[in-house]
Coordinates of C-alpha atoms and ligand atoms in Angstrom, one line a residue:
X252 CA -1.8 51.8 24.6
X253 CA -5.3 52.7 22.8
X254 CA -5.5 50.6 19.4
X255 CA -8.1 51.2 16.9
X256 CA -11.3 50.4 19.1
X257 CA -10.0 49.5 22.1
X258 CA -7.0 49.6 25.1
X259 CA -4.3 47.1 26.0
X260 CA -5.9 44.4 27.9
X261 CA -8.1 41.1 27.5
X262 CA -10.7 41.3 25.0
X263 CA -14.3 41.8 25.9
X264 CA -17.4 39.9 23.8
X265 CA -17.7 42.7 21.8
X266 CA -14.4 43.2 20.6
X267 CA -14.5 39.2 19.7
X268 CA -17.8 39.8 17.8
X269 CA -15.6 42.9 16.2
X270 CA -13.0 40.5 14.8
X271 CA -15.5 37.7 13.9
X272 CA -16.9 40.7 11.3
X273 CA -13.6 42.2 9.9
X274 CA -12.8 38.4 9.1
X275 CA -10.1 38.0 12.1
X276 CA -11.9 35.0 13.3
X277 CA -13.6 33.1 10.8
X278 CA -15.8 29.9 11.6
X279 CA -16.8 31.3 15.2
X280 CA -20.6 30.6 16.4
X281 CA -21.4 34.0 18.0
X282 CA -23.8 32.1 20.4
X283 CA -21.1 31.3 22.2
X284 CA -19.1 34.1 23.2
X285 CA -18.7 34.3 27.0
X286 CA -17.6 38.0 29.1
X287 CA -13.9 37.9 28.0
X288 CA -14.0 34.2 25.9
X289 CA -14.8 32.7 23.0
X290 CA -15.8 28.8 23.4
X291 CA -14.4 27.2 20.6
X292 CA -15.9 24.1 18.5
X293 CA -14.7 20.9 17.7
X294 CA -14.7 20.6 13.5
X295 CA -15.9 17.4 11.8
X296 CA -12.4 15.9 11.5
X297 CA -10.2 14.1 13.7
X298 CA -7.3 11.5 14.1
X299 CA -6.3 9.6 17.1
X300 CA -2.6 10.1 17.2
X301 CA 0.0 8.0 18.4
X302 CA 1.4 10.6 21.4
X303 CA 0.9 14.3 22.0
X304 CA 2.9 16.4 20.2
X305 CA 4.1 20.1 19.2
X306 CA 4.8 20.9 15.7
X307 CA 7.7 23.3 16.3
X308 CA 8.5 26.2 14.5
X309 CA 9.0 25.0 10.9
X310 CA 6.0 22.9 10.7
X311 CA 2.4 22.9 10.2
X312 CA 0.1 20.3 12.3
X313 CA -1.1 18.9 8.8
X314 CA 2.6 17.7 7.9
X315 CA 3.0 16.8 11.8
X316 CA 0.0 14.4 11.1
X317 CA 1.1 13.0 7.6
X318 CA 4.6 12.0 9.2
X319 CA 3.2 9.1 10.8
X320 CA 1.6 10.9 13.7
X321 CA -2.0 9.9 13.1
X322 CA -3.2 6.2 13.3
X323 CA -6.9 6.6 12.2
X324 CA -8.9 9.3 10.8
X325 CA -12.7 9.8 12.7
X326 CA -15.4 12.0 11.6
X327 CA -17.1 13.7 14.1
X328 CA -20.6 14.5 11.9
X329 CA -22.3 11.8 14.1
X330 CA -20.3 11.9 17.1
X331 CA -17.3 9.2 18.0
X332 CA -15.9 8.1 21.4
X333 CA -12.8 9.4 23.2
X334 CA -11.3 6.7 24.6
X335 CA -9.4 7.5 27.9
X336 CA -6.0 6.9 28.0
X337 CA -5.5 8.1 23.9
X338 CA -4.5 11.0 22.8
X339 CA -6.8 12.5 19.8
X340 CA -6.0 15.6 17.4
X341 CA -9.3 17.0 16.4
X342 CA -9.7 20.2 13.9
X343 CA -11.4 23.2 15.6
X344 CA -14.2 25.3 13.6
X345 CA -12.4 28.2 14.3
X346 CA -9.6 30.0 12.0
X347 CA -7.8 33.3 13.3
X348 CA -6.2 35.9 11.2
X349 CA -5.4 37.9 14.1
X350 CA -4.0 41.5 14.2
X351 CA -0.9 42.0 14.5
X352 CA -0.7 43.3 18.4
X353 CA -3.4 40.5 19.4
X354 CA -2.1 37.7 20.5
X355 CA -4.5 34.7 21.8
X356 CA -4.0 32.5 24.8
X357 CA -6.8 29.2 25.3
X358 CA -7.7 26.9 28.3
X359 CA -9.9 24.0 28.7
X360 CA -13.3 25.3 29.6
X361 CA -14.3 24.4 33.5
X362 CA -16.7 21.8 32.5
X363 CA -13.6 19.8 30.7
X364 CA -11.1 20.5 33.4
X365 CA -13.9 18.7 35.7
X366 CA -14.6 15.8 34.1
X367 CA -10.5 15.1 33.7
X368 CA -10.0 15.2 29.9
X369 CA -7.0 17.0 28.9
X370 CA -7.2 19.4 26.5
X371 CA -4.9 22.0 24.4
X372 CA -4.6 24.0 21.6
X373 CA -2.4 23.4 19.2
X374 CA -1.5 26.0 16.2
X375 CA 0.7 25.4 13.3
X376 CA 4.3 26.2 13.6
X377 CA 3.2 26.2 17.1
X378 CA 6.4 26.1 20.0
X379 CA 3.7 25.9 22.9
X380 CA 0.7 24.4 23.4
X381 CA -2.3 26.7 24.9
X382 CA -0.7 30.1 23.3
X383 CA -1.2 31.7 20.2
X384 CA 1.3 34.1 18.7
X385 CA 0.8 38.0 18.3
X386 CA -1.1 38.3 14.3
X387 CA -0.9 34.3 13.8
X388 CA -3.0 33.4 10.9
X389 CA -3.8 29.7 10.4
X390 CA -6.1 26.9 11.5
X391 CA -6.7 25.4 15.4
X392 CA -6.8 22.6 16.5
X393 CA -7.5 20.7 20.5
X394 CA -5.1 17.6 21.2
X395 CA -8.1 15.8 23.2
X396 CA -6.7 12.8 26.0
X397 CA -9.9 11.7 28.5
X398 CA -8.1 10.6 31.8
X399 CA -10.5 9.3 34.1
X400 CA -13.8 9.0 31.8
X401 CA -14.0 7.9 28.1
X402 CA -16.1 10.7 26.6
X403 CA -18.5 11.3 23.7
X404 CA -18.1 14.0 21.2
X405 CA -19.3 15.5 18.2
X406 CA -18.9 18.5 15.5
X407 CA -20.0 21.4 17.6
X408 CA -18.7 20.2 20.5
X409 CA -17.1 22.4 22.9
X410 CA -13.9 22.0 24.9
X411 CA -12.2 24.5 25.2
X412 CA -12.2 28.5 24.9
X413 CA -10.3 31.5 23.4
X414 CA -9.0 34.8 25.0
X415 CA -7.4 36.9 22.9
X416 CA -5.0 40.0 24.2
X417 CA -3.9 43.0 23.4
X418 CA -0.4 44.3 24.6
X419 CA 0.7 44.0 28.4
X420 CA -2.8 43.0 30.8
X421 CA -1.5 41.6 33.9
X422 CA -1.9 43.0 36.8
X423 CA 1.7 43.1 39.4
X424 CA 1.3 42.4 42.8
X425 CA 1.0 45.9 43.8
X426 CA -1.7 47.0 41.6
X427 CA -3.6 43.6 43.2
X428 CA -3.1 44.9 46.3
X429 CA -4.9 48.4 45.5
X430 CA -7.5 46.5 43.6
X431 CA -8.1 44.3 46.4
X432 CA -8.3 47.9 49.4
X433 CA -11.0 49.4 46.4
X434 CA -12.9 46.2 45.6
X435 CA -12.3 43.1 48.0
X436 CA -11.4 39.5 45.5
X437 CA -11.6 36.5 48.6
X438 CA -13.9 37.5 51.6
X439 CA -10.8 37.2 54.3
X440 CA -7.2 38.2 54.4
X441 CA -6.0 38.5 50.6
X442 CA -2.8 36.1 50.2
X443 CA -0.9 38.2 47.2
X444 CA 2.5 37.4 46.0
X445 CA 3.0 36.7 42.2
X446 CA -0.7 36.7 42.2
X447 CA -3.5 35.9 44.4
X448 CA -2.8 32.5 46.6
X449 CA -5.6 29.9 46.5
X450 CA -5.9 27.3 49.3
X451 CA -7.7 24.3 50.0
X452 CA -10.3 23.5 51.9
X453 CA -11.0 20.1 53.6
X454 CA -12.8 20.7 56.2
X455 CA -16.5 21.6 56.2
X456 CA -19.7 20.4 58.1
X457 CA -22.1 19.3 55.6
X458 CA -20.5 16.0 55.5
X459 CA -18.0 16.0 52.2
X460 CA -15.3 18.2 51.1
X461 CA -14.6 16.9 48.0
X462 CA -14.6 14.3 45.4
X463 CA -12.7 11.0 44.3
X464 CA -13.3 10.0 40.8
X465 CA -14.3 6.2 40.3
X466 CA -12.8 4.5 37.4
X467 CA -14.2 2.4 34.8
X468 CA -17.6 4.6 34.8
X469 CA -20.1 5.0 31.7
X470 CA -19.6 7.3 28.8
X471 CA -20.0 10.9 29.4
X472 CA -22.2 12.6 26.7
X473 CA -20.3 16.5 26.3
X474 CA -23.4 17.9 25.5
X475 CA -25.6 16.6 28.0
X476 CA -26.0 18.6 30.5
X477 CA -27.7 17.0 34.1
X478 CA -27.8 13.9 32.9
X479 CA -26.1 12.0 35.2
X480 CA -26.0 10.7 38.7
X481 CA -22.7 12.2 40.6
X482 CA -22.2 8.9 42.4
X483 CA -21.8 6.5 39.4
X484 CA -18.5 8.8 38.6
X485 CA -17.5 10.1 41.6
X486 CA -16.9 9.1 45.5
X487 CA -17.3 11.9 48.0
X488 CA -14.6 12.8 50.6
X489 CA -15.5 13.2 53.4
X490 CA -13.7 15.9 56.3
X491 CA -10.2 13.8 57.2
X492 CA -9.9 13.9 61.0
X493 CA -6.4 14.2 60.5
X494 CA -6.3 17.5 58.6
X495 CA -4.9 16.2 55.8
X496 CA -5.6 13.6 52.4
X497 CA -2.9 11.5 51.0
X498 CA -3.3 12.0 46.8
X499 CA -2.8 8.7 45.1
X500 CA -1.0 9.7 42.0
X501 CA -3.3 7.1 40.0
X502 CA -6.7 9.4 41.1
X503 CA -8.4 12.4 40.1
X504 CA -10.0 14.7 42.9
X505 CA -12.4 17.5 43.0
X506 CA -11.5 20.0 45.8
X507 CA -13.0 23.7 46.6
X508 CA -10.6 26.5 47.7
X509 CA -11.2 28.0 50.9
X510 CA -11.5 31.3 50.2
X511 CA -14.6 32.6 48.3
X512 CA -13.2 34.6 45.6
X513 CA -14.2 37.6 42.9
X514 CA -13.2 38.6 39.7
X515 CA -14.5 42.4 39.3
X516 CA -16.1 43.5 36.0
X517 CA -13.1 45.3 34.7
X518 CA -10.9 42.2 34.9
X519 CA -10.3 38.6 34.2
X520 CA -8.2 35.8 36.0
X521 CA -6.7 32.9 35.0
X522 CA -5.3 30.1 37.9
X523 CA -1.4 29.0 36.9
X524 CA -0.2 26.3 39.1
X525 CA 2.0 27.2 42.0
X526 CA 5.8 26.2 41.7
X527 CA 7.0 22.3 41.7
X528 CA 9.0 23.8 44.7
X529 CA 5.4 23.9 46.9
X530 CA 4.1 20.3 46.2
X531 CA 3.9 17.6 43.8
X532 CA 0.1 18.1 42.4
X533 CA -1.2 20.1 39.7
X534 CA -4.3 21.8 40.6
X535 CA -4.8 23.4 37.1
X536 CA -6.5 22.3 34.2
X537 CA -9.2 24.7 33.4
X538 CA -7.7 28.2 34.6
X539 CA -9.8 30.8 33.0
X540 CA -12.2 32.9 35.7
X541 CA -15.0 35.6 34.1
X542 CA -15.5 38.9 34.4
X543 CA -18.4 39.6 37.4
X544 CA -17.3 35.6 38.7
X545 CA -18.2 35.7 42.7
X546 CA -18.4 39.0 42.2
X547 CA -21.4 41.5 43.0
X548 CA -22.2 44.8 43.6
X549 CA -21.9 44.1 47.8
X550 CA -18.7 42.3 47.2
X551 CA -17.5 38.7 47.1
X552 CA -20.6 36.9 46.7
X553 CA -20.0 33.5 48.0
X554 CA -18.5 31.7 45.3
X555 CA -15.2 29.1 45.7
X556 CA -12.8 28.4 43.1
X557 CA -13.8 24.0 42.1
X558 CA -9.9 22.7 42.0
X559 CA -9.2 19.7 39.8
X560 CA -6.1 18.0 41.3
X561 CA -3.5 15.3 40.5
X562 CA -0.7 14.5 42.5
X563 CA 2.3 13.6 40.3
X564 CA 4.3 10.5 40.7
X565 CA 4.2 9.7 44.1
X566 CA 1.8 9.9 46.9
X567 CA 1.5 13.5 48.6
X568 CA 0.0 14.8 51.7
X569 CA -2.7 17.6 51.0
X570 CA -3.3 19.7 54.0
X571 CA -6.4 21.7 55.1
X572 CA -5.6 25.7 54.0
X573 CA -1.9 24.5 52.2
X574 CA -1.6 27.1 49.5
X575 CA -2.1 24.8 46.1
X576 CA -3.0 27.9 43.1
X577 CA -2.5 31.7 42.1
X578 CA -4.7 33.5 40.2
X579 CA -3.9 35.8 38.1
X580 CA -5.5 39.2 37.2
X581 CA -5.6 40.5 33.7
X582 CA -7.7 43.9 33.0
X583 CA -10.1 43.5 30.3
X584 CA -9.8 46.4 27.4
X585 CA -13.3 47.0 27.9
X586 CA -15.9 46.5 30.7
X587 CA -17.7 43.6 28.7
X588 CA -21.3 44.3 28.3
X589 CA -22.5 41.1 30.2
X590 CA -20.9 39.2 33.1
X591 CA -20.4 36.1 34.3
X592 CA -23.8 35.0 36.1
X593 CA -25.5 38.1 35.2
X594 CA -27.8 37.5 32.3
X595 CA -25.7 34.3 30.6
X596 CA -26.8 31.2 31.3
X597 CA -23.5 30.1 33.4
X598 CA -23.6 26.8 35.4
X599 CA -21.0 27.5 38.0
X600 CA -22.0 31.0 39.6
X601 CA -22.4 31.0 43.3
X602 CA -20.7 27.5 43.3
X603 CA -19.6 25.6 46.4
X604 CA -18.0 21.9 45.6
X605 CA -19.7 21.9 42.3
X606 CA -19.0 19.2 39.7
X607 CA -19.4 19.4 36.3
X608 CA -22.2 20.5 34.6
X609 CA -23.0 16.9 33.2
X610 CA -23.9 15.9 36.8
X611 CA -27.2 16.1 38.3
Ligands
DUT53 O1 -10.6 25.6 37.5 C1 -11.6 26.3 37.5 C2 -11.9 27.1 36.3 C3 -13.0 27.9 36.4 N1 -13.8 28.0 37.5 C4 -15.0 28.9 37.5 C5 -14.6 30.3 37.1 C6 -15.3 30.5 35.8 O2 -15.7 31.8 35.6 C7 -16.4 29.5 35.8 C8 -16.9 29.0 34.4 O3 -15.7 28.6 33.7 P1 -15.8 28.2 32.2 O4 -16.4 29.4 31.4 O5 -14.6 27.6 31.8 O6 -17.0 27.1 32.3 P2 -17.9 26.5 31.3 O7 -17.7 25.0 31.3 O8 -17.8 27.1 30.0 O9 -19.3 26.8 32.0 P3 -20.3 28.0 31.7 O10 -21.3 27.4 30.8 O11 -20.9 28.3 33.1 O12 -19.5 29.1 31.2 O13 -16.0 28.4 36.6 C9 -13.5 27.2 38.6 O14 -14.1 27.3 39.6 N2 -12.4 26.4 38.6

């Protein structure tokens, strides 16, 4: 369906900046509009709250909070401390008045996901956490819970992103099939049923194949990017002789895919978990994948998905090449004028194991 400047599908930059002019999106930074994202910004106010919650259809997160919710009120104008192991509401920057056939869906940006803090969006009146209804008008806001690290944050501060849609975007497995026979997404044998399989590798030559996060580490700055030394956060993993790792359900992991993977200009992809059914891990907590990611002009340029796993209650058994994601294709409304890699200043293109940006 064609709407007024643009087709069904995931909005590009442009059609973000569009919005952030008609007054659709108010309080957005335009420096930081990604291919097919918005990151958004942590406000200057926020409360650690007693548990997570969901305001439900009736309520707006301000009542949620004056019900007894929140337990202390921080201001985030000089930056404050996420402890791990609490759970923190903080309001975003951002306020949407979206139209009424775009509806918004938001994920924790890579660089979260890697570093094990949970984040989500919340809305008011909100039924779900991460999805934001077709034409919703209100304030955001990020339920922040650092797992692994205890974090440092401040008013500007970004954690998570924004993609907004309009009408139907995903692609079905037989349209991912023909996009796959015109322009190749992994480098091998395409695994496609109810999107594109994902499997893990743990078995490489250089040594490691993934990571182990230690606990008890040092603060992480957000905003500091290269700062630190890998090996006062993380333990490397090195290739099991078995075949397989055995997940402790008290650890985090950082784990590469096998396949190298591509997301072609005219799409966008987002990694859902596969079903409870397959494995007791979740593999997803950052899901969104750019426009032009691992993808060039030859083909599928090298890049691997990073996989940030749990296992969890009980101990599992990973194997080398066991199917642990799906991506997802969307198609993007528009071709968005710059990609992922390209010209943006993106830390993860061409990425093997790759932690976060905050590592050295
Ligand atoms: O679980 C994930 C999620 C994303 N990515 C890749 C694909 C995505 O296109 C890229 C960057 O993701 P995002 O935009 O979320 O990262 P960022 O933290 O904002 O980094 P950058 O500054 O490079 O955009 O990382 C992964 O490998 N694993």
């Amino acid at each position: 369906m064609r709407h007024e400047n643009y087709n069904d599908g995931v909005l590009p930059m442009e059609a973000i900046a569009a919005l952030m002019k008609s007054g659709g999106l108010k309080g957005a930074d335009a420096t930081r509009l990604q291919p097919a994202s918005l990151d958004l910004t942590l406000g200057a106010r926020a409360w650690r709250v007693r548990a997570s919650f969901l305001p439900s259809r009736l309520r707006t997160v301000a009542a949620r909070l004056d019900d007894g919710l929140a337990m202390q009120q921080m201001d985030l104008g000089a930056g404050a401390v996420f402890e791990r192991g609490c759970v923190y509401l903080v309001e975003l920057n951002e306020r949407l008045a979206l139209p009424e056939h775009v509806k918004g869906a938001a994920n924790p940006k890579s660089s979260t996901g890697r570093i094990d803090v949970f984040v989500r969006l919340v809305t008011d009146y909100g039924a779900a956490f991460d999805e934001i209804p077709a034409g919703y008008d209100g304030p955001l806001y990020a339920e922040i819970s650092p797992r692994t690290f205890s974090i440092l944050a401040r008013r500007g501060s970004s954690l998570n992103q924004l993609r907004l849609k309009a009408g139907s975007c995903r692609l079905d497995d037989e349209a991912l099939e023909a996009l796959h026979a015109s322009a190749p997404l992994v480098d091998g044998p395409a695994n496609i049923s109810g999107g594109l399989g994902l499997s893990v590798s743990l078995a490489g030559d250089d040594g490691m194949i993934g990571w182990r996060a230690r606990r008890h580490s040092a603060l992480i700055d957000v905003d500091k990017v290269g700062a630190l030394d890998p090996n006062e956060y993380f333990e490397p993993i090195a290739p099991p002789k078995t075949g397989f790792i055995i997940l402790d359900p008290d650890e985090f992991y950082i784990l590469a895919s096998k396949e190298a993977l591509a997301v072609p200009p005219d799409y966008a992809a987002e990694m859902t978990p596969i079903s409870p059914g397959l494995g007791e891990f979740r593999v997803h907590y950052a899901g969104f994948f750019d426009p032009g990611f691992g993808w060039s002009e030859q083909g599928v340029n090298g890049s691997r998905g990073v996989l940030e796993v749990r296992s969890h209650d009980a101990p599992f058994v990973l194997e080398d090449g066991q199917l642990v994601a799906r991506l997802v294709y969307e198609k993007m409304a528009a071709r968005p004028a710059r990609l992922y890699g390209g010209d943006l200043k993106s830390n993860y293109q061409g990425q093997g194991l790759k932690l976060s940006k905050h590592f050295r």
